[in-house]
Amino acid sequence: MRSYRRQRLLVPILLCALAALAARPTAAHKEPGSGTGTGPAPGLSAEVVRLYEEAAVATQRYEAGRKEAEEQRAEARRAEELLDTQRRHIAVLHEDLGRIARAQYRSSGGLPVAAHMILADSPDDLMRGQHAFSQTHLAVNNAISENERAEARLAADEARAAARWQALEKRNAQLAALKGAIQQKLESARSQLQGEADAAVAAGACRGAVRLDQPETGFGDGDWVAPVETYELSASYGSGGERWSNRHTGQDFAVPIGTPVRAVGSGRVVKVSCGGAFGMEIVIEHAGGYYTQYAHLAAVAVEQGEQVGPGRWIGQSGTTGNSTGPHLHFEARVTPESGSAVNPVSWLAARGVSL
């Protein structure tokens, strides 16, 4: 009897437990575009940004070294001209030594001083002869000393110039190797970032925002900036092409994969999505009823509903979606949806940003 009552109590308990397990969401069940899908690891995006900074520093140091090398070459040319002058001066000294020696031989006949004293006709002739001999001897000694000093200076200048040049060439070679190694790491990280972004877009599931350690922007709420800091303009608004059904609806910025993408002004993120022709994209609503779109990204750094300021890093450029190469597709719109675009270059120019 006690066993039967225990069984009657266990049945509802087990049913409640099964219902609770069935209601618990599984890790594999995710809504597309919900921000919890697959995508590049947060550390990879940060690694690309860090390598960008290291590459920039290495490039600056390399360019500074190259400029110093050019200045050193100019200095070396000036030093070589000075050395040529010194060589010509030494050659003149050698000629002077020969001339003095010949003159001394002709005037003294090779006789010793005692003989000149015996053969002198008068004390005045003796003094004049002795004075001339002393002056000649002094001139010879001075010429020899100056010649030796000039040759020593020439050798020292040549040695210093060679040492400076060798040190500069060695340092520039090291800087070039460092720059090349960083660039190689950066290319590998870019490739991995883009590969994982492509996988996320194929799955139609954006991951959550990857927070990037951004330096202070220094922009105010009323400021406007370009969507990327360094760029080359490629396809323009309204241009034709086989890739677009009608006309190009935005302005393309040719930038490498992983380049930080900035919000052009203050606003609220109204869309973060993956999939479709735009790949990874972000849409921001600005005051005055305008919207900006940032497409073909490799990573996003903001969440939907988030407030952003001008210059804030909102993602990283890539080549996801309908894209033929790494670039940022930027649009200015009057609605958050595609099909309401206005000329983004003119739109930014009206806000003080000249591309």
XYZ file of C-alpha atoms in Angstrom, residues 232-241 243-244 248-254 324 327-330 344-345:
26
model
C 40.802 55.150 -51.772
C 37.433 55.809 -53.376
C 36.311 53.115 -55.818
C 32.786 52.590 -57.204
C 30.780 55.794 -56.849
C 27.105 56.508 -56.301
C 24.981 56.076 -59.439
C 27.663 54.265 -61.436
C 26.624 51.308 -63.582
C 27.917 47.774 -63.572
C 27.043 43.573 -60.226
C 24.041 45.871 -59.623
C 25.234 51.631 -57.584
C 23.471 52.911 -54.480
C 26.445 53.918 -52.374
C 30.066 54.989 -52.285
C 32.716 52.292 -52.022
C 35.896 52.792 -50.003
C 38.736 50.493 -51.035
C 34.467 41.365 -55.655
C 36.012 47.370 -49.456
C 33.397 49.224 -47.431
C 30.060 49.923 -49.103
C 28.631 53.099 -47.537
C 26.535 59.860 -49.875
C 29.384 62.081 -51.076
